[in-house]
Amino acid sequence: MKYSFSLGTTSCASYLALWYWNEMYEMVGVCGYDGIEIPFQAWSFNGGRGAAPVCAEAIRTKYGSVANYQSFLQENGVKEGISGLHITAQNVLMTMLENHIPREQIFDRILALAEETVGVLAEAGGKDLIFSPSPMFGMFQGIFQGSKIVSSYDKRIAETITKIAEMASREGIRFSLRNEFHGLFRGDKVDSLMEQIPESVCYSPDLAQLYIAGINPVVMIEKYKGRLGSIKMDDTEFVDRNGCFAAPLPEAPQEGMQQRVYCTFGNGSVDKVGAYEALVAGGYDGWITMESKEAFKIEKTMMKMQAYRRKFFV
């Protein structure tokens, strides 16, 4: 298996620090990660300020081309460069709101972002496209209230995913779905969507997101044996017992004993070793992306994740 560092570990605020991003790559390389997975954004250069490579425009503006960016990563010790790009329906919806785009265009806009992202991945030499197919539950219900999209979303997003799968296939890119605890397809609710889309589309389990939704990640890994891609290894102690998934800020709960959803890799309750053993037993040989979302000390965290891997993933 190959191990990737998720830039989601850095949190959203890090794009403001130019020095931070100039030093990040060397640290990722020194820690021995094979690649990096990037949370990718749509149609906006703002997210790429400070050299954060979170959109196509930022990469091409700073490095000249995606191929140059790949070479830059490899020169800094990240031997396979980009492992995958992760796009989300939530990011698409937020960008639409910022630009006053009618809500009915969401499926067209998802396709547009997917096409742009597939282009970046093709120039990078393949890699993985990961897609989270649902906006946050609470935001979805509020924005699409009274729209036919509420009742038809499952069917229309399945059609959209099928089109993305065709685009990805033409470029030799593996395409996977990843579901969060705060989306329409949280936990094992993703099963109904997976049944509607081509078998070529893989499932990308996010261990912490499944745990929060009350689902054992090992069960999902075993269920989708032979149809897995871009495994997200992360950690949490949080279980959503108060219906936080439907709140306006589901990742910042205001009730209950636990006020922090994510924790540093190795400090939580997710059965990461069991998940790894299930992957080995199922013959998985793709990317494992390691993440400690919204970590406080990035450098220490990326080292701790690798130390955990070397100790327990054997």
mmCIF file of C-alpha atoms in Angstrom:
data_model
loop_
_atom_site.group_PDB
_atom_site.id
_atom_site.type_symbol
_atom_site.label_atom_id
_atom_site.label_comp_id
_atom_site.label_asym_id
_atom_site.label_seq_id
_atom_site.Cartn_x
_atom_site.Cartn_y
_atom_site.Cartn_z
ATOM 1 C CA MET A 1 0.000 0.000 0.000
ATOM 2 C CA LYS A 2 1.002 3.630 -0.511
ATOM 3 C CA TYR A 3 0.609 6.336 2.124
ATOM 4 C CA SER A 4 -0.477 9.876 1.462
ATOM 5 C CA PHE A 5 -0.592 12.972 3.665
ATOM 6 C CA SER A 6 -3.879 14.851 3.518
ATOM 7 C CA LEU A 7 -3.577 18.616 3.293
ATOM 8 C CA GLY A 8 -6.921 18.611 5.125
ATOM 9 C CA THR A 9 -4.747 18.222 8.235
ATOM 10 C CA THR A 10 -3.723 21.853 7.847
ATOM 11 C CA SER A 11 -7.244 23.303 8.263
ATOM 12 C CA CYS A 12 -8.725 26.039 6.100
ATOM 13 C CA ALA A 13 -6.828 28.969 7.646
ATOM 14 C CA SER A 14 -3.374 27.813 6.586
ATOM 15 C CA TYR A 15 -3.640 29.203 3.054
ATOM 16 C CA LEU A 16 -2.939 32.651 4.492
ATOM 17 C CA ALA A 17 0.612 31.743 5.524
ATOM 18 C CA LEU A 18 3.036 31.793 2.595
ATOM 19 C CA TRP A 19 5.979 30.662 4.730
ATOM 20 C CA TYR A 20 3.959 27.719 5.938
ATOM 21 C CA TRP A 21 3.257 26.375 2.474
ATOM 22 C CA ASN A 22 6.810 26.919 1.272
ATOM 23 C CA GLU A 23 8.053 24.664 4.086
ATOM 24 C CA MET A 24 5.218 22.106 4.044
ATOM 25 C CA TYR A 25 6.463 20.000 1.136
ATOM 26 C CA GLU A 26 9.901 19.373 2.576
ATOM 27 C CA MET A 27 8.344 18.215 5.842
ATOM 28 C CA VAL A 28 5.974 15.840 4.027
ATOM 29 C CA GLY A 29 8.910 14.400 2.098
ATOM 30 C CA VAL A 30 11.145 14.030 5.146
ATOM 31 C CA CYS A 31 8.353 12.210 7.001
ATOM 32 C CA GLY A 32 8.267 9.612 4.231
ATOM 33 C CA TYR A 33 4.818 10.067 2.712
ATOM 34 C CA ASP A 34 4.487 8.740 -0.837
ATOM 35 C CA GLY A 35 2.020 11.427 -1.955
ATOM 36 C CA ILE A 36 -0.348 14.194 -0.900
ATOM 37 C CA GLU A 37 -4.123 14.333 -1.148
ATOM 38 C CA ILE A 38 -5.519 17.832 -1.688
ATOM 39 C CA PRO A 39 -8.991 19.153 -0.797
ATOM 40 C CA PHE A 40 -9.728 20.842 -4.127
ATOM 41 C CA GLN A 41 -11.874 23.929 -4.631
ATOM 42 C CA ALA A 42 -13.854 25.452 -7.463
ATOM 43 C CA TRP A 43 -13.595 28.553 -9.643
ATOM 44 C CA SER A 44 -11.868 30.794 -7.135
ATOM 45 C CA PHE A 45 -8.282 31.911 -6.776
ATOM 46 C CA ASN A 46 -8.946 33.193 -3.251
ATOM 47 C CA GLY A 47 -8.589 29.721 -1.774
ATOM 48 C CA GLY A 48 -5.143 29.403 -3.320
ATOM 49 C CA ARG A 49 -3.558 32.493 -1.798
ATOM 50 C CA GLY A 50 -0.256 31.909 -0.023
ATOM 51 C CA ALA A 51 0.665 29.204 -2.574
ATOM 52 C CA ALA A 52 -1.887 26.737 -1.187
ATOM 53 C CA PRO A 53 -2.457 24.317 -4.105
ATOM 54 C CA VAL A 54 -6.189 23.969 -3.537
ATOM 55 C CA CYS A 55 -7.445 24.928 -6.975
ATOM 56 C CA ALA A 56 -6.273 24.525 -10.574
ATOM 57 C CA GLU A 57 -5.661 28.239 -11.022
ATOM 58 C CA ALA A 58 -3.406 28.417 -7.957
ATOM 59 C CA ILE A 59 -1.260 25.493 -9.134
ATOM 60 C CA ARG A 60 -0.866 26.784 -12.669
ATOM 61 C CA THR A 61 -0.235 30.371 -11.560
ATOM 62 C CA LYS A 62 2.532 29.495 -9.096
ATOM 63 C CA TYR A 63 4.149 26.529 -10.845
ATOM 64 C CA GLY A 64 3.330 27.148 -14.521
ATOM 65 C CA SER A 65 1.706 23.759 -15.010
ATOM 66 C CA VAL A 66 0.504 20.729 -13.109
ATOM 67 C CA ALA A 67 3.459 18.769 -14.499
ATOM 68 C CA ASN A 68 5.823 21.324 -12.991
ATOM 69 C CA TYR A 69 4.034 21.029 -9.666
ATOM 70 C CA GLN A 70 4.452 17.247 -9.781
ATOM 71 C CA SER A 71 8.173 17.669 -10.426
ATOM 72 C CA PHE A 72 8.419 20.160 -7.559
ATOM 73 C CA LEU A 73 6.810 17.697 -5.153
ATOM 74 C CA GLN A 74 9.085 14.875 -6.251
ATOM 75 C CA GLU A 75 12.171 17.072 -5.888
ATOM 76 C CA ASN A 76 11.072 17.686 -2.290
ATOM 77 C CA GLY A 77 10.885 13.987 -1.503
ATOM 78 C CA VAL A 78 7.189 13.313 -2.165
ATOM 79 C CA LYS A 79 8.029 10.574 -4.631
ATOM 80 C CA GLU A 80 4.625 10.184 -6.330
ATOM 81 C CA GLY A 81 3.476 13.789 -5.957
ATOM 82 C CA ILE A 82 -0.295 14.133 -5.951
ATOM 83 C CA SER A 83 -2.048 10.976 -4.780
ATOM 84 C CA GLY A 84 -5.540 12.331 -5.319
ATOM 85 C CA LEU A 85 -7.807 15.355 -5.398
ATOM 86 C CA HIS A 86 -10.935 15.508 -3.234
ATOM 87 C CA ILE A 87 -13.899 17.579 -4.416
ATOM 88 C CA THR A 88 -17.167 18.046 -2.537
ATOM 89 C CA ALA A 89 -20.736 19.012 -3.293
ATOM 90 C CA GLN A 90 -20.547 21.181 -0.169
ATOM 91 C CA ASN A 91 -17.749 23.290 -1.651
ATOM 92 C CA VAL A 92 -19.649 23.610 -4.913
ATOM 93 C CA LEU A 93 -22.757 24.820 -3.087
ATOM 94 C CA MET A 94 -20.778 27.337 -1.018
ATOM 95 C CA THR A 95 -19.125 28.721 -4.147
ATOM 96 C CA MET A 96 -22.512 29.029 -5.821
ATOM 97 C CA LEU A 97 -23.826 31.043 -2.874
ATOM 98 C CA GLU A 98 -20.795 33.347 -2.960
ATOM 99 C CA ASN A 99 -21.334 34.004 -6.656
ATOM 100 C CA HIS A 100 -25.162 34.251 -6.532
ATOM 101 C CA ILE A 101 -25.598 31.258 -8.845
ATOM 102 C CA PRO A 102 -29.148 29.784 -8.897
ATOM 103 C CA ARG A 103 -29.492 26.656 -6.757
ATOM 104 C CA GLU A 104 -30.908 24.650 -9.669
ATOM 105 C CA GLN A 105 -27.461 24.690 -11.313
ATOM 106 C CA ILE A 106 -25.807 22.549 -8.656
ATOM 107 C CA PHE A 107 -25.476 19.419 -10.824
ATOM 108 C CA ASP A 108 -24.047 21.354 -13.767
ATOM 109 C CA ARG A 109 -21.586 23.061 -11.434
ATOM 110 C CA ILE A 110 -20.510 19.743 -9.915
ATOM 111 C CA LEU A 111 -19.829 18.460 -13.421
ATOM 112 C CA ALA A 112 -17.825 21.595 -14.242
ATOM 113 C CA LEU A 113 -15.618 21.193 -11.165
ATOM 114 C CA ALA A 114 -15.178 17.478 -11.873
ATOM 115 C CA GLU A 115 -14.119 18.213 -15.453
ATOM 116 C CA GLU A 116 -11.578 20.794 -14.281
ATOM 117 C CA THR A 117 -10.251 18.422 -11.629
ATOM 118 C CA VAL A 118 -10.006 15.490 -14.033
ATOM 119 C CA GLY A 119 -7.928 17.753 -16.290
ATOM 120 C CA VAL A 120 -5.482 18.445 -13.452
ATOM 121 C CA LEU A 121 -5.244 14.759 -12.570
ATOM 122 C CA ALA A 122 -4.686 13.780 -16.202
ATOM 123 C CA GLU A 123 -1.815 16.256 -16.462
ATOM 124 C CA ALA A 124 -0.414 14.844 -13.205
ATOM 125 C CA GLY A 125 -0.365 11.376 -14.751
ATOM 126 C CA GLY A 126 -3.544 9.727 -13.516
ATOM 127 C CA LYS A 127 -4.022 9.490 -9.761
ATOM 128 C CA ASP A 128 -7.347 9.409 -7.881
ATOM 129 C CA LEU A 129 -10.453 11.578 -7.967
ATOM 130 C CA ILE A 130 -12.478 11.491 -4.742
ATOM 131 C CA PHE A 131 -15.949 13.014 -4.578
ATOM 132 C CA SER A 132 -18.202 13.706 -1.598
ATOM 133 C CA PRO A 133 -21.657 13.692 -3.229
ATOM 134 C CA SER A 134 -23.741 15.543 -0.643
ATOM 135 C CA PRO A 135 -23.760 19.040 0.829
ATOM 136 C CA MET A 136 -24.188 19.301 4.585
ATOM 137 C CA PHE A 137 -27.634 18.040 5.566
ATOM 138 C CA GLY A 138 -28.761 21.203 7.355
ATOM 139 C CA MET A 139 -27.593 23.549 4.619
ATOM 140 C CA PHE A 140 -29.139 21.349 1.937
ATOM 141 C CA GLN A 141 -32.533 21.354 3.658
ATOM 142 C CA GLY A 142 -32.471 25.135 4.101
ATOM 143 C CA ILE A 143 -31.275 26.148 0.639
ATOM 144 C CA PHE A 144 -33.349 23.673 -1.346
ATOM 145 C CA GLN A 145 -36.526 23.981 0.686
ATOM 146 C CA GLY A 146 -39.474 24.041 -1.738
ATOM 147 C CA SER A 147 -37.358 22.825 -4.655
ATOM 148 C CA LYS A 148 -37.919 19.572 -6.543
ATOM 149 C CA ILE A 149 -34.229 18.912 -5.985
ATOM 150 C CA VAL A 150 -35.001 17.722 -2.434
ATOM 151 C CA SER A 151 -36.991 14.709 -3.654
ATOM 152 C CA SER A 152 -34.892 14.034 -6.759
ATOM 153 C CA TYR A 153 -31.375 14.570 -5.390
ATOM 154 C CA ASP A 154 -30.518 10.867 -5.067
ATOM 155 C CA LYS A 155 -31.466 10.137 -8.671
ATOM 156 C CA ARG A 156 -29.864 13.241 -10.149
ATOM 157 C CA ILE A 157 -26.596 12.956 -8.236
ATOM 158 C CA ALA A 158 -26.364 9.305 -9.346
ATOM 159 C CA GLU A 159 -26.743 10.481 -12.950
ATOM 160 C CA THR A 160 -24.083 13.140 -12.362
ATOM 161 C CA ILE A 161 -21.701 10.608 -10.815
ATOM 162 C CA THR A 162 -22.170 8.347 -13.837
ATOM 163 C CA LYS A 163 -21.105 11.201 -16.132
ATOM 164 C CA ILE A 164 -18.074 11.944 -13.963
ATOM 165 C CA ALA A 165 -17.144 8.257 -14.037
ATOM 166 C CA GLU A 166 -17.126 8.364 -17.833
ATOM 167 C CA MET A 167 -14.856 11.432 -17.815
ATOM 168 C CA ALA A 168 -12.480 9.820 -15.327
ATOM 169 C CA SER A 169 -12.383 6.534 -17.216
ATOM 170 C CA ARG A 170 -11.349 8.247 -20.443
ATOM 171 C CA GLU A 171 -8.294 9.666 -18.661
ATOM 172 C CA GLY A 172 -7.397 6.496 -16.747
ATOM 173 C CA ILE A 173 -8.335 8.034 -13.387
ATOM 174 C CA ARG A 174 -9.772 5.994 -10.529
ATOM 175 C CA PHE A 175 -12.950 7.587 -9.197
ATOM 176 C CA SER A 176 -14.233 7.042 -5.641
ATOM 177 C CA LEU A 177 -17.070 8.323 -3.438
ATOM 178 C CA ARG A 178 -16.477 9.471 0.141
ATOM 179 C CA ASN A 179 -19.308 10.197 2.580
ATOM 180 C CA GLU A 180 -19.306 12.455 5.649
ATOM 181 C CA PHE A 181 -21.409 12.165 8.815
ATOM 182 C CA HIS A 182 -23.115 15.490 8.093
ATOM 183 C CA GLY A 183 -24.329 14.651 4.576
ATOM 184 C CA LEU A 184 -27.397 13.026 3.051
ATOM 185 C CA PHE A 185 -25.462 9.782 2.565
ATOM 186 C CA ARG A 186 -23.926 9.579 6.059
ATOM 187 C CA GLY A 187 -22.886 6.219 7.445
ATOM 188 C CA ASP A 188 -24.321 3.249 5.575
ATOM 189 C CA LYS A 189 -26.899 5.427 3.825
ATOM 190 C CA VAL A 190 -24.331 5.589 1.039
ATOM 191 C CA ASP A 191 -25.256 1.997 0.125
ATOM 192 C CA SER A 192 -28.381 3.072 -1.759
ATOM 193 C CA LEU A 193 -26.338 5.499 -3.851
ATOM 194 C CA MET A 194 -23.593 2.978 -4.576
ATOM 195 C CA GLU A 195 -26.257 0.621 -5.949
ATOM 196 C CA GLN A 196 -27.328 3.227 -8.534
ATOM 197 C CA ILE A 197 -23.911 3.986 -10.028
ATOM 198 C CA PRO A 198 -21.450 2.032 -12.191
ATOM 199 C CA GLU A 199 -19.399 -0.705 -10.532
ATOM 200 C CA SER A 200 -16.286 1.119 -11.727
ATOM 201 C CA VAL A 201 -16.891 3.809 -9.101
ATOM 202 C CA CYS A 202 -15.106 2.824 -5.894
ATOM 203 C CA TYR A 203 -15.995 3.553 -2.286
ATOM 204 C CA SER A 204 -13.578 5.669 -0.240
ATOM 205 C CA PRO A 205 -14.301 5.036 3.449
ATOM 206 C CA ASP A 206 -13.420 7.870 5.830
ATOM 207 C CA LEU A 207 -12.915 6.049 9.119
ATOM 208 C CA ALA A 208 -13.687 8.957 11.452
ATOM 209 C CA GLN A 209 -16.772 10.043 9.507
ATOM 210 C CA LEU A 210 -18.185 6.526 9.667
ATOM 211 C CA TYR A 211 -17.435 6.216 13.382
ATOM 212 C CA ILE A 212 -19.172 9.520 14.139
ATOM 213 C CA ALA A 213 -22.238 8.289 12.243
ATOM 214 C CA GLY A 214 -22.303 5.166 14.432
ATOM 215 C CA ILE A 215 -21.018 2.764 11.760
ATOM 216 C CA ASN A 216 -18.081 0.380 12.216
ATOM 217 C CA PRO A 217 -15.560 1.244 9.459
ATOM 218 C CA VAL A 218 -14.345 -2.369 9.355
ATOM 219 C CA VAL A 219 -17.840 -3.494 8.336
ATOM 220 C CA MET A 220 -17.879 -1.020 5.437
ATOM 221 C CA ILE A 221 -14.397 -2.056 4.306
ATOM 222 C CA GLU A 222 -15.451 -5.700 4.261
ATOM 223 C CA LYS A 223 -18.729 -4.842 2.512
ATOM 224 C CA TYR A 224 -16.964 -3.047 -0.345
ATOM 225 C CA LYS A 225 -14.058 -5.462 -0.681
ATOM 226 C CA GLY A 226 -12.760 -5.234 -4.243
ATOM 227 C CA ARG A 227 -14.429 -1.853 -4.756
ATOM 228 C CA LEU A 228 -12.326 0.399 -2.524
ATOM 229 C CA GLY A 229 -10.212 3.449 -3.317
ATOM 230 C CA SER A 230 -8.356 6.223 -1.465
ATOM 231 C CA ILE A 231 -8.944 5.052 2.091
ATOM 232 C CA LYS A 232 -9.063 7.959 4.591
ATOM 233 C CA MET A 233 -7.360 6.990 7.853
ATOM 234 C CA ASP A 234 -8.234 9.502 10.566
ATOM 235 C CA ASP A 235 -9.410 9.516 14.159
ATOM 236 C CA THR A 236 -12.102 10.728 16.545
ATOM 237 C CA GLU A 237 -13.748 10.005 19.880
ATOM 238 C CA PHE A 238 -16.956 11.753 18.901
ATOM 239 C CA VAL A 239 -20.225 9.924 18.232
ATOM 240 C CA ASP A 240 -23.167 11.998 16.992
ATOM 241 C CA ARG A 241 -25.765 11.186 19.644
ATOM 242 C CA ASN A 242 -27.496 14.581 19.548
ATOM 243 C CA GLY A 243 -28.208 14.847 15.808
ATOM 244 C CA CYS A 244 -25.374 17.286 15.145
ATOM 245 C CA PHE A 245 -25.347 16.167 11.505
ATOM 246 C CA ALA A 246 -28.427 18.359 10.890
ATOM 247 C CA ALA A 247 -27.101 21.446 12.689
ATOM 248 C CA PRO A 248 -25.862 24.535 10.806
ATOM 249 C CA LEU A 249 -22.287 23.847 12.040
ATOM 250 C CA PRO A 250 -22.154 20.062 12.482
ATOM 251 C CA GLU A 251 -18.384 19.980 12.993
ATOM 252 C CA ALA A 252 -18.632 22.500 15.852
ATOM 253 C CA PRO A 253 -21.257 21.014 18.219
ATOM 254 C CA GLN A 254 -22.732 23.300 20.850
ATOM 255 C CA GLU A 255 -24.350 20.626 23.031
ATOM 256 C CA GLY A 256 -23.176 17.544 24.850
ATOM 257 C CA MET A 257 -19.941 16.633 26.645
ATOM 258 C CA GLN A 258 -17.791 16.559 23.513
ATOM 259 C CA GLN A 259 -17.181 19.916 21.870
ATOM 260 C CA ARG A 260 -14.398 18.868 19.497
ATOM 261 C CA VAL A 261 -15.323 16.455 16.726
ATOM 262 C CA TYR A 262 -11.858 15.414 15.466
ATOM 263 C CA CYS A 263 -8.693 14.491 17.324
ATOM 264 C CA THR A 264 -5.050 13.787 16.609
ATOM 265 C CA PHE A 265 -4.376 10.477 14.875
ATOM 266 C CA GLY A 266 -3.888 7.767 17.511
ATOM 267 C CA ASN A 267 -5.695 9.604 20.306
ATOM 268 C CA GLY A 268 -9.209 8.539 19.318
ATOM 269 C CA SER A 269 -11.389 5.442 19.444
ATOM 270 C CA VAL A 270 -11.512 4.485 15.745
ATOM 271 C CA ASP A 271 -10.355 0.903 15.096
ATOM 272 C CA LYS A 272 -7.598 1.851 12.681
ATOM 273 C CA VAL A 273 -5.664 -1.386 13.113
ATOM 274 C CA GLY A 274 -8.791 -3.435 12.486
ATOM 275 C CA ALA A 275 -9.451 -1.376 9.361
ATOM 276 C CA TYR A 276 -5.901 -1.924 8.142
ATOM 277 C CA GLU A 277 -6.140 -5.684 8.726
ATOM 278 C CA ALA A 278 -9.446 -5.776 6.832
ATOM 279 C CA LEU A 279 -7.801 -3.977 3.913
ATOM 280 C CA VAL A 280 -4.930 -6.468 3.862
ATOM 281 C CA ALA A 281 -7.329 -9.420 4.091
ATOM 282 C CA GLY A 282 -9.325 -8.000 1.168
ATOM 283 C CA GLY A 283 -6.244 -7.592 -1.024
ATOM 284 C CA TYR A 284 -6.346 -3.789 -1.096
ATOM 285 C CA ASP A 285 -3.165 -2.288 -2.554
ATOM 286 C CA GLY A 286 -4.062 1.347 -3.224
ATOM 287 C CA TRP A 287 -3.677 4.654 -1.430
ATOM 288 C CA ILE A 288 -4.204 5.163 2.299
ATOM 289 C CA THR A 289 -4.530 8.865 3.081
ATOM 290 C CA MET A 290 -3.623 9.837 6.639
ATOM 291 C CA GLU A 291 -5.245 12.883 8.222
ATOM 292 C CA SER A 292 -5.691 14.577 11.576
ATOM 293 C CA LYS A 293 -8.265 17.163 10.623
ATOM 294 C CA GLU A 294 -7.768 20.640 12.081
ATOM 295 C CA ALA A 295 -4.628 19.576 13.967
ATOM 296 C CA PHE A 296 -3.072 22.116 16.303
ATOM 297 C CA LYS A 297 0.595 21.298 15.582
ATOM 298 C CA ILE A 298 0.989 20.193 11.977
ATOM 299 C CA GLU A 299 4.651 19.178 12.041
ATOM 300 C CA LYS A 300 4.245 17.020 15.147
ATOM 301 C CA THR A 301 1.039 15.530 13.787
ATOM 302 C CA MET A 302 2.483 14.421 10.455
ATOM 303 C CA MET A 303 5.344 12.721 12.278
ATOM 304 C CA LYS A 304 3.006 11.080 14.802
ATOM 305 C CA MET A 305 0.847 9.623 12.030
ATOM 306 C CA GLN A 306 3.867 8.041 10.353
ATOM 307 C CA ALA A 307 5.146 6.711 13.686
ATOM 308 C CA TYR A 308 1.744 5.110 14.286
ATOM 309 C CA ARG A 309 1.754 3.576 10.814
ATOM 310 C CA ARG A 310 5.200 2.056 11.222
ATOM 311 C CA LYS A 311 4.283 0.597 14.609
ATOM 312 C CA PHE A 312 0.838 -0.800 13.894
ATOM 313 C CA PHE A 313 0.332 -1.202 10.129
ATOM 314 C CA VAL A 314 2.577 -4.217 9.620
#
